[in-house]
CSV table of C-alpha atoms and ligand atoms in Angstrom, one decimal:
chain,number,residue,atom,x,y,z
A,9,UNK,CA,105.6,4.4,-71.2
A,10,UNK,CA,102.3,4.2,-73.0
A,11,UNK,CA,99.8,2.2,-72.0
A,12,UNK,CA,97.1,-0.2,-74.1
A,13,UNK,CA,97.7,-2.3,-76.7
A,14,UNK,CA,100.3,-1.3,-79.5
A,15,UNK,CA,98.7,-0.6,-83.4
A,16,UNK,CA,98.6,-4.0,-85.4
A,17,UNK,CA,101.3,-3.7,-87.8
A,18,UNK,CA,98.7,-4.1,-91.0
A,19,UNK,CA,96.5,-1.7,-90.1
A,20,UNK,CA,96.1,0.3,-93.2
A,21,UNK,CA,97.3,3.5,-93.5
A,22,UNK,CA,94.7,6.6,-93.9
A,23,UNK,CA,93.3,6.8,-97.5
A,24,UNK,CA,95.2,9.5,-98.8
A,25,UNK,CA,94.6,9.1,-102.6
A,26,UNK,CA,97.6,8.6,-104.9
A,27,UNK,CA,98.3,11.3,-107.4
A,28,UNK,CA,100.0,10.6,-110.6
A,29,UNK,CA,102.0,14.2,-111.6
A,30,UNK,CA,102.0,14.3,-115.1
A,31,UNK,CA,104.1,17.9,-116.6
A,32,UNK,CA,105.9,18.8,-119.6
A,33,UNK,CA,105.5,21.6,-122.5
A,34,UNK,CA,103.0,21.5,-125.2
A,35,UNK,CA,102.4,18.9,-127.8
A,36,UNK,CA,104.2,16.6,-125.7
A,37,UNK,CA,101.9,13.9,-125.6
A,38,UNK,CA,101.2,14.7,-122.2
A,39,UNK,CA,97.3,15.1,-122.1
A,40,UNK,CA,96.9,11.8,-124.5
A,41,UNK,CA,99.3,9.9,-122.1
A,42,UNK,CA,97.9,11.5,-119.1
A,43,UNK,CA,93.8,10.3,-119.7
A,44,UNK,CA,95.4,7.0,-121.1
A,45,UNK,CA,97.3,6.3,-117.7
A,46,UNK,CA,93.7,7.5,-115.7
A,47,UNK,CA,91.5,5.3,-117.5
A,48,UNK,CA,93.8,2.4,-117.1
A,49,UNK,CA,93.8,2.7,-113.2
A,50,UNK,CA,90.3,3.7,-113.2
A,51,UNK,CA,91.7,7.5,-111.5
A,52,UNK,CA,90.3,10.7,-112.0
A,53,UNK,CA,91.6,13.2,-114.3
A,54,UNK,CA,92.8,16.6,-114.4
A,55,UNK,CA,93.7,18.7,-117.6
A,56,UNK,CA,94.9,21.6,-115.7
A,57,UNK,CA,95.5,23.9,-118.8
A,58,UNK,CA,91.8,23.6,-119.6
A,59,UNK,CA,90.9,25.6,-116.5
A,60,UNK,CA,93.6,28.5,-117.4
A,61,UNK,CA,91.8,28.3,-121.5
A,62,UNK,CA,88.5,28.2,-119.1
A,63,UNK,CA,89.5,30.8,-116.9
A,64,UNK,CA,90.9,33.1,-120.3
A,65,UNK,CA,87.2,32.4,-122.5
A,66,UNK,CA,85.5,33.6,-119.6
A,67,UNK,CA,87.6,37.0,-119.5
A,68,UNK,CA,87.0,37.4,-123.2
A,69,UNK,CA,83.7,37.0,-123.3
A,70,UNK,CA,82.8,39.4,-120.7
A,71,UNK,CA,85.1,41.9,-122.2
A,72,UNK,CA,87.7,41.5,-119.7
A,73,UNK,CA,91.4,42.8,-120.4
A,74,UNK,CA,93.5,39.5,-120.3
A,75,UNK,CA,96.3,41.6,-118.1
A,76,UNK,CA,93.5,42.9,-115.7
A,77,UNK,CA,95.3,40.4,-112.8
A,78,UNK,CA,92.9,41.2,-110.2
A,79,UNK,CA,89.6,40.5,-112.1
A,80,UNK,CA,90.8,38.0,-114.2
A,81,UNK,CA,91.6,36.3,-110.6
A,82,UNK,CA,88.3,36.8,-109.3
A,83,UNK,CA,86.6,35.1,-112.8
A,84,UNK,CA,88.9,32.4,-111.9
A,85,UNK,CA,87.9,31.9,-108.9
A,86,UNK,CA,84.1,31.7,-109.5
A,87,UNK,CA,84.7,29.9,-112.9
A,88,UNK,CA,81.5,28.2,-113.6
A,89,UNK,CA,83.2,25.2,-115.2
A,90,UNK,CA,82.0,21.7,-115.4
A,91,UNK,CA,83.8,18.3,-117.1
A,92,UNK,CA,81.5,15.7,-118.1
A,93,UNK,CA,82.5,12.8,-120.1
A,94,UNK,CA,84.7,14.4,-122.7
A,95,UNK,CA,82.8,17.7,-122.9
A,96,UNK,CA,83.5,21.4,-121.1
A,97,UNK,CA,81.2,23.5,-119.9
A,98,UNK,CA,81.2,27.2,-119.0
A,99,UNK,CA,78.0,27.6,-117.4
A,100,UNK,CA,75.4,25.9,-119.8
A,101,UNK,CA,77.3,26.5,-122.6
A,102,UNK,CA,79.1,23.3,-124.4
A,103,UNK,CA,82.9,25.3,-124.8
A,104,UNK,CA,84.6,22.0,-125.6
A,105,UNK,CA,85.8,23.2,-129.0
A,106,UNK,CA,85.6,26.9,-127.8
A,107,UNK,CA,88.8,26.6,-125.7
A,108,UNK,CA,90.7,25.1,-128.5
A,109,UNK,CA,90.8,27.6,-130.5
A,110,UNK,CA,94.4,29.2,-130.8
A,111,UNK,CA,93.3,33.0,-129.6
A,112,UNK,CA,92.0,30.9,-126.5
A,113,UNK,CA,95.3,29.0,-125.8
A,114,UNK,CA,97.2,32.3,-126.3
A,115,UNK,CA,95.0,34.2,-123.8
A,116,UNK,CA,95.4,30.8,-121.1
A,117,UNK,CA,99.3,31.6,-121.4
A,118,UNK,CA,98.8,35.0,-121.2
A,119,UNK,CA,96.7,34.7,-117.8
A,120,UNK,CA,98.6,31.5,-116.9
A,121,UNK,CA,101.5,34.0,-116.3
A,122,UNK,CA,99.1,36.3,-113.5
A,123,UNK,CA,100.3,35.2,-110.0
A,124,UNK,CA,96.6,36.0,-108.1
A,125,UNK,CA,95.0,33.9,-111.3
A,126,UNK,CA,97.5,30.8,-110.5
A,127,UNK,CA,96.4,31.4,-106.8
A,128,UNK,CA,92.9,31.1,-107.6
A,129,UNK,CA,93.0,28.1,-109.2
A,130,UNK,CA,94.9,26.4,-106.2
A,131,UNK,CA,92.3,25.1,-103.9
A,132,UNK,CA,90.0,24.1,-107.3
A,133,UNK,CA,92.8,22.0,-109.0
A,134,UNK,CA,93.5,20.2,-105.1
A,135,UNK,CA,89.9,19.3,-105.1
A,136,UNK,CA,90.7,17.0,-107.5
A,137,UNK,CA,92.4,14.8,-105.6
A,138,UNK,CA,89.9,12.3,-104.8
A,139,UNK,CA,89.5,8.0,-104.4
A,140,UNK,CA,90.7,6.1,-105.9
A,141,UNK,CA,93.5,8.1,-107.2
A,142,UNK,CA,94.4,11.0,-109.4
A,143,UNK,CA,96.5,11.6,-112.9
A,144,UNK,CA,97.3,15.6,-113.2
A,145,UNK,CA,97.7,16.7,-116.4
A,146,UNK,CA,100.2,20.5,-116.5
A,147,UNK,CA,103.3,22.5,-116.1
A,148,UNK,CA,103.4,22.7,-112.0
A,149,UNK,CA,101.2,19.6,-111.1
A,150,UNK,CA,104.4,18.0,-109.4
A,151,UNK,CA,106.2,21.3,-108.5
A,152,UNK,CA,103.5,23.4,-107.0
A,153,UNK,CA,99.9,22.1,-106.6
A,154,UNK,CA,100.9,18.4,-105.6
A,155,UNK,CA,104.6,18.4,-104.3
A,156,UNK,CA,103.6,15.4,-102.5
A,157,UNK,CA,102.8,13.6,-105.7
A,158,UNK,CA,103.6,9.9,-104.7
A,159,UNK,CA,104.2,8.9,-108.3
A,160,UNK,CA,105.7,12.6,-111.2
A,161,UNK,CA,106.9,12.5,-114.4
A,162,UNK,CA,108.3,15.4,-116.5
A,163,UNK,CA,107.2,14.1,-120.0
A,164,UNK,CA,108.8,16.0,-123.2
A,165,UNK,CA,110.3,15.8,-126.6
A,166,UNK,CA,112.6,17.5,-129.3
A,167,UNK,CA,111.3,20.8,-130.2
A,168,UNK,CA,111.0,19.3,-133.8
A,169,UNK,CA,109.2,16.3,-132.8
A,170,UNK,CA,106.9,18.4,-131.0
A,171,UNK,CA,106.6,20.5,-133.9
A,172,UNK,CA,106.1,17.7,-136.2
A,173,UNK,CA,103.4,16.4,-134.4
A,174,UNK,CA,101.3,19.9,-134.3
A,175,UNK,CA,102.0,19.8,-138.0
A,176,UNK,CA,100.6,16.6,-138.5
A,177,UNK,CA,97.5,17.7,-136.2
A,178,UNK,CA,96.4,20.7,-137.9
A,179,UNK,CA,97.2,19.3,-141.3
A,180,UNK,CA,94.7,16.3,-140.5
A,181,UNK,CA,92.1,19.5,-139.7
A,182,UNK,CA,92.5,20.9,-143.1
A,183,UNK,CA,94.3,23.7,-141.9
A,184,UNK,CA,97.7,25.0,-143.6
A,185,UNK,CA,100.9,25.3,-141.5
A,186,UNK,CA,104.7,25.5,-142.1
A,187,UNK,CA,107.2,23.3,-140.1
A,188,UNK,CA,109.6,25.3,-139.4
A,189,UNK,CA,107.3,28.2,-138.1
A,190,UNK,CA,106.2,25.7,-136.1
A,191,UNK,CA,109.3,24.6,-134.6
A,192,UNK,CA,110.5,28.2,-134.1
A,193,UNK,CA,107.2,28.7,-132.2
A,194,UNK,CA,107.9,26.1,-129.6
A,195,UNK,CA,111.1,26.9,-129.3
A,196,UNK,CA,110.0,30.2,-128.3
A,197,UNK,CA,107.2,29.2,-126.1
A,198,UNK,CA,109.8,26.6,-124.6
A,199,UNK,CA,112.0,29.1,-123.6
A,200,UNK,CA,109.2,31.8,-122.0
A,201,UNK,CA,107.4,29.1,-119.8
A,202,UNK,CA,110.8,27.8,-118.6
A,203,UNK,CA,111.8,31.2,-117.7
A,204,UNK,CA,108.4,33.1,-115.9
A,205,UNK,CA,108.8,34.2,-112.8
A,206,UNK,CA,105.7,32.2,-111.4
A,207,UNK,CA,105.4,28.1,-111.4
A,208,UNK,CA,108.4,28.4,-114.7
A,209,UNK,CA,108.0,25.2,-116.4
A,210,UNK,CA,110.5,23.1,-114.3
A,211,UNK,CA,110.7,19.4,-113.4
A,212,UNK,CA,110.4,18.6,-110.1
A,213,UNK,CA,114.0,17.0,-108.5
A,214,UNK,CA,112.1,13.5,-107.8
A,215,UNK,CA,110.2,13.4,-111.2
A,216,UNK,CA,110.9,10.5,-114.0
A,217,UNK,CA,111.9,12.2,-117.4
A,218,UNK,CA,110.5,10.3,-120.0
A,219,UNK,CA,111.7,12.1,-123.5
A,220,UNK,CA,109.1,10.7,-126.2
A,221,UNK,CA,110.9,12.1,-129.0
A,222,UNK,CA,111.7,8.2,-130.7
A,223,UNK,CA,108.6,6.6,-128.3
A,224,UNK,CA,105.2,6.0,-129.3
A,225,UNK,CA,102.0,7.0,-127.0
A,226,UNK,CA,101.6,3.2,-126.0
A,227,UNK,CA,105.2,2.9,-124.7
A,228,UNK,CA,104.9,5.8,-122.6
A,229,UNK,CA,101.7,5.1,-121.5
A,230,UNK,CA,103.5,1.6,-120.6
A,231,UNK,CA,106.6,3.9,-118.8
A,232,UNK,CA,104.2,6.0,-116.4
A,233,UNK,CA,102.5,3.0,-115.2
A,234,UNK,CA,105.3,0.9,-114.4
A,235,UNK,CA,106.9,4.0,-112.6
A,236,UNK,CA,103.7,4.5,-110.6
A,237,UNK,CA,103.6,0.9,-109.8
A,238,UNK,CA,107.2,0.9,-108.6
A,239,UNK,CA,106.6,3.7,-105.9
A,240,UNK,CA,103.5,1.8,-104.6
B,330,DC,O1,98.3,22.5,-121.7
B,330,DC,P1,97.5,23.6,-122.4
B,330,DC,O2,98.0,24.0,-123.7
B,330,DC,O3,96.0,23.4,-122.4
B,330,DC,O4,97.7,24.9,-121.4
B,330,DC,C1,97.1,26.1,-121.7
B,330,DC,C2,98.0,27.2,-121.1
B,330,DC,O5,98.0,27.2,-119.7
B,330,DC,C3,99.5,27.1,-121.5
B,330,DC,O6,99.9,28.4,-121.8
B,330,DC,C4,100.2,26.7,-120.2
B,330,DC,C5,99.3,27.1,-119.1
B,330,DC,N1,99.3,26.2,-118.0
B,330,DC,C6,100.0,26.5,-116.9
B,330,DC,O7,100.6,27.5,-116.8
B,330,DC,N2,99.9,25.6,-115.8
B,330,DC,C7,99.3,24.5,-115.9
B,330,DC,N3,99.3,23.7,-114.8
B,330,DC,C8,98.6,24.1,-117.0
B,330,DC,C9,98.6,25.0,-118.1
């Protein structure tokens, strides 16, 4: 038998800080419902896929070859990056538009698919995990770098919703674009990230799928929050 006094049922457990596992293809709605969901809770934030379009600009502009695994890997790991208030830093440079840019988003897929680069970004992306809590914006947040996510939802849409939406996006930025290119190009993308052989583009088993195809950014802002809120 032990001896002394037993625990006092309320004493709190240790402060391990909530994540909020947020995953899901591209144009989605993700990233918008992911820092709507963080500043609503007051959590931190974490846009994974700007650290794989971070880890990418970096290899281009030091003339790296994007399928050079083990460099790439090692830029990864010493990625000068910095987040501060909505802007992105590489270094002292301001790269917030920078990693926009489409040759930058396919060079992040292209690296995103490199084993030792995934690896290299492990320990940075936990880091983030800090008081008072965490939203994880990506495609393995809840399958891979936080299985123990208290709160994960797998957040997509229709192909053509998706589509629509990127349409609607760059046609607001004056740029031309044809729907159904569009469409064929997610379908496409859909169908490679669900099927690499490292961190594929999966939900996890315990996540909340929330399809946003007919819901507007409010209402699924609304539907993360009330599913955090009911695993508290
Ligand atoms: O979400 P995004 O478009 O910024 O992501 C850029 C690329 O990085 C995209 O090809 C998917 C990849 N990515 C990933 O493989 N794992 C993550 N956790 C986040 C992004």
């Amino acid at each position: 038998m032990m001896s002394g006094s037993p625990l006092p049922a309320s004493r709190p457990p240790l402060a391990v800080p909530p994540v909020i596992a947020i995953d899901g293809p591209s144009a989605s709605g993700k990233g918008t419902v992911a820092e709507r969901v963080a500043r609503a809770l007051g959590f931190h934030f974490l846009d994974s896929g700007a650290l794989y379009r971070l880890t990418a600009l970096f290899a281009m502009k030091a003339g790296v070859a994007l399928d050079d695994e083990a460099t790439v890997a090692r830029l990864a790991a010493e990625l000068p990056a910095r987040f501060h208030n909505a802007a992105v830093w590489l270094a002292d440079e301001n790269v917030t538009g920078a990693i926009r840019a489409e040759a930058v988003g396919a060079g992040a897929s292209q690296v995103a698919a490199l084993p030792a680069v995934r690896a290299a970004l492990f320990d940075r992306q936990r880091a983030y995990r800090q008081l008072p809590g965490l939203v994880a914006d990506g495609r393995d947040m809840g399958t891979v770098i936080f299985p123990d996510a208290p709160a994960k939802v797998f957040l997509t849409a229709s192909a053509e919703a998706r589509a629509e939406r990127r349409y609607k996006q760059l046609i607001e930025k004056g740029n031309s674009a044809s729907l159904s290119d569009l469409v064929a190009d997610m379908q496409a993308r859909d169908a490679r990230d669900a099927s690499r052989a490292v961190a594929p583009l999966t939900p996890a088993p315990d996540a909340l799928l929330l399809d946003t195809t007919h819901m507007d950014i409010d209402s699924a802002v609304q539907a993360v929050l009330a599913h955090y809120r009911s695993r508290l």
